[in-house]
Amino acid sequence: MGLKTDAVGKTYPPETYAVGREKVREYASAVGEGLDLHHDPEAARAAGYSDVVAPPMFAVVFAGKAMGPALFDPDVGIDFSRMVHGGQEFVWGPPVVAGDEIVTEIEVKDVSERGGLEFYVFESRSTNQDGETVCTGTWTNIVR
Amino acid sequence: MSELESGQELPELKVTPDKYLTYRYAGASGDFNPIHIDEEFAQSVGLPGRILHGLWMMAQVARAVSAAGDGPESLKRLSVQFRGMGFPEQEIAVSVSVKDVGDGVATLQAEAVQDGRKIIRKGEAEVRVG
């Protein structure tokens, strides 16, 4: 199979994502997050936030955008026709609110083979404009 | 919900993704993989039809475990394994149990089932409580 283990440790140029109010509301609606904090700026301000608060899983929006170049990198060499998303972990820091600018960096953490399956593991680290880590993601893709 | 105890079950979250959910979620998330939005393409790669986005299913687990805490800042960590495919227009049930509670953090276990099939397993979450 010729796994491209040399790719382990590779990083990609940071991707900046500007969090918009309507995007937060659109995402919250699509996943069924109904709290006023996600939809109503007045309610969010009354609760001490500067604007609507992104649901935790909104991390897939800003980090997922950054994941693209890594997933499609020929140096990693994933065969998409046989790939499945095997597992996912997120660790969250301070909340993300509309108006934030989030910078995400991706690193290839593991390329390995076990039991006839290929594992491709990526880490995303997302930081806000104040330098706080708002979310770290571990993305495990499996090629059958 | 501040009186969590080890072994306790949280209320089950039930959700039925409607026929057009995968289109709305594709737009909301930016994931336009055709296996989620193109019936013919999905079948051409051997799937029964369009399948749900795994990360949408994970978002349902996030909702279910967050019920243990208070507000959007309570969820500190969530990990899942995706197993099996989820489909539109079939009810999904997310079950959550408390593994342990200490230092203001509850560790929870979760899984999601659709039509008798496990679609998310080994869900584990840390939620700030109290």
PDB file of C-alpha atoms in Angstrom:
ATOM      1  CA  MET A   1       0.000   0.000   0.000  1.00  0.00           C
ATOM      2  CA  GLY A   2       2.900   2.378   0.630  1.00  0.00           C
ATOM      3  CA  LEU A   3       1.570   4.499   3.474  1.00  0.00           C
ATOM      4  CA  LYS A   4       2.956   8.026   3.371  1.00  0.00           C
ATOM      5  CA  THR A   5       4.138   8.151   6.948  1.00  0.00           C
ATOM      6  CA  ASP A   6       6.544  10.979   6.088  1.00  0.00           C
ATOM      7  CA  ALA A   7       3.504  13.258   6.229  1.00  0.00           C
ATOM      8  CA  VAL A   8       3.288  12.857  10.027  1.00  0.00           C
ATOM      9  CA  GLY A   9       4.131  16.185  11.632  1.00  0.00           C
ATOM     10  CA  LYS A  10       3.286  18.196   8.534  1.00  0.00           C
ATOM     11  CA  THR A  11       1.435  21.450   9.181  1.00  0.00           C
ATOM     12  CA  TYR A  12      -0.516  23.747   6.859  1.00  0.00           C
ATOM     13  CA  PRO A  13      -0.815  27.524   6.553  1.00  0.00           C
ATOM     14  CA  PRO A  14      -3.200  28.904   9.236  1.00  0.00           C
ATOM     15  CA  GLU A  15      -6.756  29.514   8.047  1.00  0.00           C
ATOM     16  CA  THR A  16      -8.634  32.548   9.380  1.00  0.00           C
ATOM     17  CA  TYR A  17     -12.411  32.404   9.804  1.00  0.00           C
ATOM     18  CA  ALA A  18     -14.580  35.406  10.687  1.00  0.00           C
ATOM     19  CA  VAL A  19     -17.569  34.257  12.746  1.00  0.00           C
ATOM     20  CA  GLY A  20     -20.759  35.863  11.446  1.00  0.00           C
ATOM     21  CA  ARG A  21     -24.027  36.208  13.343  1.00  0.00           C
ATOM     22  CA  GLU A  22     -26.196  34.753  10.593  1.00  0.00           C
ATOM     23  CA  LYS A  23     -23.814  31.807  10.143  1.00  0.00           C
ATOM     24  CA  VAL A  24     -24.102  30.980  13.832  1.00  0.00           C
ATOM     25  CA  ARG A  25     -27.900  31.127  13.593  1.00  0.00           C
ATOM     26  CA  GLU A  26     -27.954  29.041  10.403  1.00  0.00           C
ATOM     27  CA  TYR A  27     -25.723  26.391  11.965  1.00  0.00           C
ATOM     28  CA  ALA A  28     -27.661  26.366  15.254  1.00  0.00           C
ATOM     29  CA  SER A  29     -30.920  25.870  13.351  1.00  0.00           C
ATOM     30  CA  ALA A  30     -29.487  23.038  11.233  1.00  0.00           C
ATOM     31  CA  VAL A  31     -28.431  21.038  14.294  1.00  0.00           C
ATOM     32  CA  GLY A  32     -31.452  21.879  16.453  1.00  0.00           C
ATOM     33  CA  GLU A  33     -29.740  24.121  19.013  1.00  0.00           C
ATOM     34  CA  GLY A  34     -32.685  26.267  20.067  1.00  0.00           C
ATOM     35  CA  LEU A  35     -31.322  28.350  22.959  1.00  0.00           C
ATOM     36  CA  ASP A  36     -31.925  32.091  22.595  1.00  0.00           C
ATOM     37  CA  LEU A  37     -28.201  32.642  23.191  1.00  0.00           C
ATOM     38  CA  HIS A  38     -27.504  31.158  19.737  1.00  0.00           C
ATOM     39  CA  HIS A  39     -30.168  33.177  17.921  1.00  0.00           C
ATOM     40  CA  ASP A  40     -30.998  36.418  19.696  1.00  0.00           C
ATOM     41  CA  PRO A  41     -28.252  39.063  20.106  1.00  0.00           C
ATOM     42  CA  GLU A  42     -30.238  40.814  22.849  1.00  0.00           C
ATOM     43  CA  ALA A  43     -30.541  37.612  24.856  1.00  0.00           C
ATOM     44  CA  ALA A  44     -26.835  36.958  24.357  1.00  0.00           C
ATOM     45  CA  ARG A  45     -25.924  40.465  25.513  1.00  0.00           C
ATOM     46  CA  ALA A  46     -28.213  40.137  28.520  1.00  0.00           C
ATOM     47  CA  ALA A  47     -26.246  37.002  29.433  1.00  0.00           C
ATOM     48  CA  GLY A  48     -22.953  38.870  29.190  1.00  0.00           C
ATOM     49  CA  TYR A  49     -21.809  37.961  25.673  1.00  0.00           C
ATOM     50  CA  SER A  50     -21.033  40.526  22.995  1.00  0.00           C
ATOM     51  CA  ASP A  51     -23.187  38.760  20.373  1.00  0.00           C
ATOM     52  CA  VAL A  52     -24.833  35.400  19.646  1.00  0.00           C
ATOM     53  CA  VAL A  53     -22.893  32.415  21.028  1.00  0.00           C
ATOM     54  CA  ALA A  54     -21.864  29.594  18.689  1.00  0.00           C
ATOM     55  CA  PRO A  55     -22.929  26.086  19.776  1.00  0.00           C
ATOM     56  CA  PRO A  56     -19.825  24.017  20.676  1.00  0.00           C
ATOM     57  CA  MET A  57     -20.050  21.889  17.525  1.00  0.00           C
ATOM     58  CA  PHE A  58     -19.821  25.067  15.412  1.00  0.00           C
ATOM     59  CA  ALA A  59     -16.115  24.218  15.628  1.00  0.00           C
ATOM     60  CA  VAL A  60     -16.684  22.004  12.571  1.00  0.00           C
ATOM     61  CA  VAL A  61     -17.390  25.142  10.548  1.00  0.00           C
ATOM     62  CA  PHE A  62     -14.155  27.027  11.195  1.00  0.00           C
ATOM     63  CA  ALA A  63     -11.929  23.986  11.754  1.00  0.00           C
ATOM     64  CA  GLY A  64     -13.519  21.976   8.935  1.00  0.00           C
ATOM     65  CA  LYS A  65     -12.661  24.728   6.492  1.00  0.00           C
ATOM     66  CA  ALA A  66      -9.021  24.487   7.560  1.00  0.00           C
ATOM     67  CA  MET A  67      -9.080  20.682   7.264  1.00  0.00           C
ATOM     68  CA  GLY A  68      -9.629  20.742   3.494  1.00  0.00           C
ATOM     69  CA  PRO A  69      -6.029  21.262   2.337  1.00  0.00           C
ATOM     70  CA  ALA A  70      -4.777  18.556   4.704  1.00  0.00           C
ATOM     71  CA  LEU A  71      -7.397  15.998   3.674  1.00  0.00           C
ATOM     72  CA  PHE A  72      -6.711  16.557  -0.019  1.00  0.00           C
ATOM     73  CA  ASP A  73      -2.923  16.799   0.334  1.00  0.00           C
ATOM     74  CA  PRO A  74      -1.216  14.361  -2.092  1.00  0.00           C
ATOM     75  CA  ASP A  75       1.592  14.055   0.473  1.00  0.00           C
ATOM     76  CA  VAL A  76      -0.983  12.397   2.778  1.00  0.00           C
ATOM     77  CA  GLY A  77      -2.523  10.452  -0.079  1.00  0.00           C
ATOM     78  CA  ILE A  78      -5.957   9.509   1.226  1.00  0.00           C
ATOM     79  CA  ASP A  79      -8.035   7.336  -1.135  1.00  0.00           C
ATOM     80  CA  PHE A  80     -11.374   9.121  -0.807  1.00  0.00           C
ATOM     81  CA  SER A  81     -13.376   6.408  -2.534  1.00  0.00           C
ATOM     82  CA  ARG A  82     -12.720   4.143   0.474  1.00  0.00           C
ATOM     83  CA  MET A  83     -12.554   6.723   3.268  1.00  0.00           C
ATOM     84  CA  VAL A  84     -14.929   6.946   6.227  1.00  0.00           C
ATOM     85  CA  HIS A  85     -14.926   9.370   9.139  1.00  0.00           C
ATOM     86  CA  GLY A  86     -14.042   6.978  11.938  1.00  0.00           C
ATOM     87  CA  GLY A  87     -13.925   9.169  14.996  1.00  0.00           C
ATOM     88  CA  GLN A  88     -13.871  12.706  16.269  1.00  0.00           C
ATOM     89  CA  GLU A  89     -12.895  14.485  19.430  1.00  0.00           C
ATOM     90  CA  PHE A  90     -13.218  18.129  20.376  1.00  0.00           C
ATOM     91  CA  VAL A  91     -11.899  19.849  23.486  1.00  0.00           C
ATOM     92  CA  TRP A  92     -13.342  23.295  24.049  1.00  0.00           C
ATOM     93  CA  GLY A  93     -11.992  26.431  25.673  1.00  0.00           C
ATOM     94  CA  PRO A  94     -13.727  29.808  25.942  1.00  0.00           C
ATOM     95  CA  PRO A  95     -16.938  30.218  23.907  1.00  0.00           C
ATOM     96  CA  VAL A  96     -16.959  31.525  20.343  1.00  0.00           C
ATOM     97  CA  VAL A  97     -19.266  34.459  19.616  1.00  0.00           C
ATOM     98  CA  ALA A  98     -20.225  36.296  16.442  1.00  0.00           C
ATOM     99  CA  GLY A  99     -17.543  38.841  15.609  1.00  0.00           C
ATOM    100  CA  ASP A 100     -14.660  36.579  16.675  1.00  0.00           C
ATOM    101  CA  GLU A 101     -11.817  35.837  14.289  1.00  0.00           C
ATOM    102  CA  ILE A 102     -10.640  32.277  14.623  1.00  0.00           C
ATOM    103  CA  VAL A 103      -7.326  31.048  13.271  1.00  0.00           C
ATOM    104  CA  THR A 104      -7.006  27.285  12.797  1.00  0.00           C
ATOM    105  CA  GLU A 105      -3.836  25.307  12.238  1.00  0.00           C
ATOM    106  CA  ILE A 106      -3.819  21.665  11.155  1.00  0.00           C
ATOM    107  CA  GLU A 107      -1.166  19.048  11.838  1.00  0.00           C
ATOM    108  CA  VAL A 108      -0.943  15.476  10.577  1.00  0.00           C
ATOM    109  CA  LYS A 109      -0.701  13.443  13.796  1.00  0.00           C
ATOM    110  CA  ASP A 110      -0.674   9.855  12.583  1.00  0.00           C
ATOM    111  CA  VAL A 111      -0.616   7.784   9.419  1.00  0.00           C
ATOM    112  CA  SER A 112      -0.663   4.086  10.222  1.00  0.00           C
ATOM    113  CA  GLU A 113      -2.129   0.715   9.362  1.00  0.00           C
ATOM    114  CA  ARG A 114      -3.855  -1.672  11.758  1.00  0.00           C
ATOM    115  CA  GLY A 115      -5.864  -4.744  10.932  1.00  0.00           C
ATOM    116  CA  GLY A 116      -5.920  -4.013   7.220  1.00  0.00           C
ATOM    117  CA  LEU A 117      -7.253  -0.483   7.762  1.00  0.00           C
ATOM    118  CA  GLU A 118      -5.387   2.758   7.151  1.00  0.00           C
ATOM    119  CA  PHE A 119      -5.720   5.425   9.835  1.00  0.00           C
ATOM    120  CA  TYR A 120      -5.191   9.112   9.108  1.00  0.00           C
ATOM    121  CA  VAL A 121      -5.356  11.322  12.186  1.00  0.00           C
ATOM    122  CA  PHE A 122      -5.291  15.127  12.060  1.00  0.00           C
ATOM    123  CA  GLU A 123      -5.259  17.694  14.848  1.00  0.00           C
ATOM    124  CA  SER A 124      -6.854  21.109  14.508  1.00  0.00           C
ATOM    125  CA  ARG A 125      -6.037  23.902  16.931  1.00  0.00           C
ATOM    126  CA  SER A 126      -8.268  26.956  16.774  1.00  0.00           C
ATOM    127  CA  THR A 127      -7.344  30.225  18.478  1.00  0.00           C
ATOM    128  CA  ASN A 128      -9.370  33.410  18.856  1.00  0.00           C
ATOM    129  CA  GLN A 129      -8.260  37.037  18.411  1.00  0.00           C
ATOM    130  CA  ASP A 130      -7.189  37.155  22.081  1.00  0.00           C
ATOM    131  CA  GLY A 131      -4.843  34.206  21.654  1.00  0.00           C
ATOM    132  CA  GLU A 132      -7.080  31.787  23.569  1.00  0.00           C
ATOM    133  CA  THR A 133      -7.432  28.207  22.297  1.00  0.00           C
ATOM    134  CA  VAL A 134     -11.173  27.867  21.712  1.00  0.00           C
ATOM    135  CA  CYS A 135     -11.122  24.328  20.342  1.00  0.00           C
ATOM    136  CA  THR A 136      -8.741  21.462  19.679  1.00  0.00           C
ATOM    137  CA  GLY A 137     -10.022  18.756  17.344  1.00  0.00           C
ATOM    138  CA  THR A 138      -8.776  15.241  16.645  1.00  0.00           C
ATOM    139  CA  TRP A 139     -10.091  13.962  13.313  1.00  0.00           C
ATOM    140  CA  THR A 140      -9.709  10.248  12.592  1.00  0.00           C
ATOM    141  CA  ASN A 141     -10.312   9.084   9.041  1.00  0.00           C
ATOM    142  CA  ILE A 142     -10.211   5.427   8.126  1.00  0.00           C
ATOM    143  CA  VAL A 143      -9.560   4.011   4.657  1.00  0.00           C
ATOM    144  CA  ARG A 144     -10.921   0.508   4.197  1.00  0.00           C
TER     145      ARG A 144
ATOM    146  CA  MET B   1     -29.229  19.352  36.784  1.00  0.00           C
ATOM    147  CA  SER B   2     -26.708  19.574  39.630  1.00  0.00           C
ATOM    148  CA  GLU B   3     -27.483  16.331  41.486  1.00  0.00           C
ATOM    149  CA  LEU B   4     -25.958  13.898  39.004  1.00  0.00           C
ATOM    150  CA  GLU B   5     -24.871  10.517  40.291  1.00  0.00           C
ATOM    151  CA  SER B   6     -22.709   7.809  38.822  1.00  0.00           C
ATOM    152  CA  GLY B   7     -24.783   5.332  36.822  1.00  0.00           C
ATOM    153  CA  GLN B   8     -27.665   7.721  36.338  1.00  0.00           C
ATOM    154  CA  GLU B   9     -29.339   7.878  32.928  1.00  0.00           C
ATOM    155  CA  LEU B  10     -30.045  11.281  31.391  1.00  0.00           C
ATOM    156  CA  PRO B  11     -33.287  11.861  29.473  1.00  0.00           C
ATOM    157  CA  GLU B  12     -33.010  10.267  26.033  1.00  0.00           C
ATOM    158  CA  LEU B  13     -32.803  12.732  23.142  1.00  0.00           C
ATOM    159  CA  LYS B  14     -34.957  11.756  20.188  1.00  0.00           C
ATOM    160  CA  VAL B  15     -34.686  13.523  16.857  1.00  0.00           C
ATOM    161  CA  THR B  16     -35.905  12.695  13.362  1.00  0.00           C
ATOM    162  CA  PRO B  17     -33.905  14.383  10.590  1.00  0.00           C
ATOM    163  CA  ASP B  18     -36.332  15.463   7.897  1.00  0.00           C
ATOM    164  CA  LYS B  19     -35.956  14.711   4.202  1.00  0.00           C
ATOM    165  CA  TYR B  20     -34.086  17.951   3.459  1.00  0.00           C
ATOM    166  CA  LEU B  21     -31.895  18.131   6.572  1.00  0.00           C
ATOM    167  CA  THR B  22     -28.717  17.064   4.805  1.00  0.00           C
ATOM    168  CA  TYR B  23     -29.039  19.993   2.377  1.00  0.00           C
ATOM    169  CA  ARG B  24     -29.481  22.525   5.164  1.00  0.00           C
ATOM    170  CA  TYR B  25     -26.621  20.995   7.145  1.00  0.00           C
ATOM    171  CA  ALA B  26     -24.372  20.942   4.063  1.00  0.00           C
ATOM    172  CA  GLY B  27     -24.963  24.663   3.648  1.00  0.00           C
ATOM    173  CA  ALA B  28     -24.560  25.401   7.339  1.00  0.00           C
ATOM    174  CA  SER B  29     -21.384  23.360   7.752  1.00  0.00           C
ATOM    175  CA  GLY B  30     -19.774  23.718   4.325  1.00  0.00           C
ATOM    176  CA  ASP B  31     -19.580  19.920   3.859  1.00  0.00           C
ATOM    177  CA  PHE B  32     -21.006  19.257   0.396  1.00  0.00           C
ATOM    178  CA  ASN B  33     -19.732  15.695   0.004  1.00  0.00           C
ATOM    179  CA  PRO B  34     -22.214  14.262  -2.561  1.00  0.00           C
ATOM    180  CA  ILE B  35     -22.840  11.121  -0.478  1.00  0.00           C
ATOM    181  CA  HIS B  36     -24.963  13.412   1.729  1.00  0.00           C
ATOM    182  CA  ILE B  37     -26.880  15.363  -0.911  1.00  0.00           C
ATOM    183  CA  ASP B  38     -27.016  13.330  -4.133  1.00  0.00           C
ATOM    184  CA  GLU B  39     -29.154  10.186  -4.103  1.00  0.00           C
ATOM    185  CA  GLU B  40     -27.783   8.860  -7.395  1.00  0.00           C
ATOM    186  CA  PHE B  41     -24.181   9.493  -6.424  1.00  0.00           C
ATOM    187  CA  ALA B  42     -24.679   7.811  -3.052  1.00  0.00           C
ATOM    188  CA  GLN B  43     -26.115   4.719  -4.743  1.00  0.00           C
ATOM    189  CA  SER B  44     -23.314   4.714  -7.320  1.00  0.00           C
ATOM    190  CA  VAL B  45     -20.788   4.225  -4.519  1.00  0.00           C
ATOM    191  CA  GLY B  46     -22.764   1.384  -2.973  1.00  0.00           C
ATOM    192  CA  LEU B  47     -24.795   3.200  -0.343  1.00  0.00           C
ATOM    193  CA  PRO B  48     -28.542   2.618   0.043  1.00  0.00           C
ATOM    194  CA  GLY B  49     -29.069   6.350  -0.463  1.00  0.00           C
ATOM    195  CA  ARG B  50     -28.041   9.728   0.931  1.00  0.00           C
ATOM    196  CA  ILE B  51     -26.543   9.370   4.386  1.00  0.00           C
ATOM    197  CA  LEU B  52     -26.439  11.838   7.261  1.00  0.00           C
ATOM    198  CA  HIS B  53     -23.282  13.799   8.018  1.00  0.00           C
ATOM    199  CA  GLY B  54     -21.446  12.141  10.901  1.00  0.00           C
ATOM    200  CA  LEU B  55     -20.721  15.522  12.453  1.00  0.00           C
ATOM    201  CA  TRP B  56     -24.447  16.371  12.443  1.00  0.00           C
ATOM    202  CA  MET B  57     -25.051  13.140  14.361  1.00  0.00           C
ATOM    203  CA  MET B  58     -22.251  14.129  16.745  1.00  0.00           C
ATOM    204  CA  ALA B  59     -23.977  17.496  17.219  1.00  0.00           C
ATOM    205  CA  GLN B  60     -27.046  15.604  18.451  1.00  0.00           C
ATOM    206  CA  VAL B  61     -24.861  13.790  20.982  1.00  0.00           C
ATOM    207  CA  ALA B  62     -23.450  17.192  21.988  1.00  0.00           C
ATOM    208  CA  ARG B  63     -26.985  18.445  22.630  1.00  0.00           C
ATOM    209  CA  ALA B  64     -27.870  15.368  24.665  1.00  0.00           C
ATOM    210  CA  VAL B  65     -24.803  15.490  26.921  1.00  0.00           C
ATOM    211  CA  SER B  66     -25.008  19.279  27.335  1.00  0.00           C
ATOM    212  CA  ALA B  67     -28.335  18.771  29.118  1.00  0.00           C
ATOM    213  CA  ALA B  68     -26.247  17.692  32.118  1.00  0.00           C
ATOM    214  CA  GLY B  69     -24.699  21.148  32.349  1.00  0.00           C
ATOM    215  CA  ASP B  70     -25.903  24.689  32.191  1.00  0.00           C
ATOM    216  CA  GLY B  71     -25.546  26.607  28.938  1.00  0.00           C
ATOM    217  CA  PRO B  72     -23.253  26.449  25.925  1.00  0.00           C
ATOM    218  CA  GLU B  73     -20.039  26.798  27.929  1.00  0.00           C
ATOM    219  CA  SER B  74     -20.571  23.662  29.992  1.00  0.00           C
ATOM    220  CA  LEU B  75     -19.396  21.138  27.363  1.00  0.00           C
ATOM    221  CA  LYS B  76     -15.617  20.795  27.726  1.00  0.00           C
ATOM    222  CA  ARG B  77     -14.844  17.658  25.737  1.00  0.00           C
ATOM    223  CA  LEU B  78     -16.662  15.203  23.488  1.00  0.00           C
ATOM    224  CA  SER B  79     -15.293  12.236  21.604  1.00  0.00           C
ATOM    225  CA  VAL B  80     -17.233   9.748  19.493  1.00  0.00           C
ATOM    226  CA  GLN B  81     -16.717   6.879  17.115  1.00  0.00           C
ATOM    227  CA  PHE B  82     -18.861   6.750  14.004  1.00  0.00           C
ATOM    228  CA  ARG B  83     -20.208   3.283  13.273  1.00  0.00           C
ATOM    229  CA  GLY B  84     -22.855   2.562  10.715  1.00  0.00           C
ATOM    230  CA  MET B  85     -24.706   5.062   8.599  1.00  0.00           C
ATOM    231  CA  GLY B  86     -27.515   7.388   9.560  1.00  0.00           C
ATOM    232  CA  PHE B  87     -30.368   8.153   7.184  1.00  0.00           C
ATOM    233  CA  PRO B  88     -32.925  10.949   6.813  1.00  0.00           C
ATOM    234  CA  GLU B  89     -36.527  10.424   7.951  1.00  0.00           C
ATOM    235  CA  GLN B  90     -35.753   7.826  10.596  1.00  0.00           C
ATOM    236  CA  GLU B  91     -35.772   8.617  14.304  1.00  0.00           C
ATOM    237  CA  ILE B  92     -32.459   8.739  16.152  1.00  0.00           C
ATOM    238  CA  ALA B  93     -32.268   8.125  19.899  1.00  0.00           C
ATOM    239  CA  VAL B  94     -29.265   9.396  21.870  1.00  0.00           C
ATOM    240  CA  SER B  95     -28.821   7.791  25.276  1.00  0.00           C
ATOM    241  CA  VAL B  96     -26.508   9.217  27.922  1.00  0.00           C
ATOM    242  CA  SER B  97     -25.370   7.833  31.246  1.00  0.00           C
ATOM    243  CA  VAL B  98     -23.214   9.309  33.988  1.00  0.00           C
ATOM    244  CA  LYS B  99     -19.877   7.563  34.424  1.00  0.00           C
ATOM    245  CA  ASP B 100     -18.652   9.646  37.322  1.00  0.00           C
ATOM    246  CA  VAL B 101     -18.829  13.092  38.867  1.00  0.00           C
ATOM    247  CA  GLY B 102     -16.029  14.966  40.586  1.00  0.00           C
ATOM    248  CA  ASP B 103     -14.536  18.442  40.943  1.00  0.00           C
ATOM    249  CA  GLY B 104     -17.539  19.993  39.246  1.00  0.00           C
ATOM    250  CA  VAL B 105     -17.126  17.899  36.105  1.00  0.00           C
ATOM    251  CA  ALA B 106     -19.365  15.023  35.041  1.00  0.00           C
ATOM    252  CA  THR B 107     -17.960  12.355  32.748  1.00  0.00           C
ATOM    253  CA  LEU B 108     -20.719  10.957  30.576  1.00  0.00           C
ATOM    254  CA  GLN B 109     -21.064   8.038  28.181  1.00  0.00           C
ATOM    255  CA  ALA B 110     -23.310   8.261  25.143  1.00  0.00           C
ATOM    256  CA  GLU B 111     -24.412   6.369  22.075  1.00  0.00           C
ATOM    257  CA  ALA B 112     -26.850   6.966  19.239  1.00  0.00           C
ATOM    258  CA  VAL B 113     -29.142   4.374  17.694  1.00  0.00           C
ATOM    259  CA  GLN B 114     -31.301   4.527  14.577  1.00  0.00           C
ATOM    260  CA  ASP B 115     -33.727   1.762  13.667  1.00  0.00           C
ATOM    261  CA  GLY B 116     -31.948  -0.656  15.997  1.00  0.00           C
ATOM    262  CA  ARG B 117     -28.496   0.116  14.573  1.00  0.00           C
ATOM    263  CA  LYS B 118     -25.775   1.839  16.570  1.00  0.00           C
ATOM    264  CA  ILE B 119     -24.598   4.826  14.544  1.00  0.00           C
ATOM    265  CA  ILE B 120     -22.445   6.460  17.216  1.00  0.00           C
ATOM    266  CA  ARG B 121     -20.682   4.482  19.865  1.00  0.00           C
ATOM    267  CA  LYS B 122     -18.146   5.114  22.599  1.00  0.00           C
ATOM    268  CA  GLY B 123     -19.331   8.661  23.041  1.00  0.00           C
ATOM    269  CA  GLU B 124     -17.553  10.195  26.013  1.00  0.00           C
ATOM    270  CA  ALA B 125     -18.082  13.709  27.285  1.00  0.00           C
ATOM    271  CA  GLU B 126     -16.887  15.967  30.056  1.00  0.00           C
ATOM    272  CA  VAL B 127     -19.455  18.518  31.131  1.00  0.00           C
ATOM    273  CA  ARG B 128     -19.007  21.160  33.782  1.00  0.00           C
ATOM    274  CA  VAL B 129     -21.774  20.859  36.374  1.00  0.00           C
ATOM    275  CA  GLY B 130     -22.681  23.043  39.332  1.00  0.00           C
TER     276      GLY B 130
END
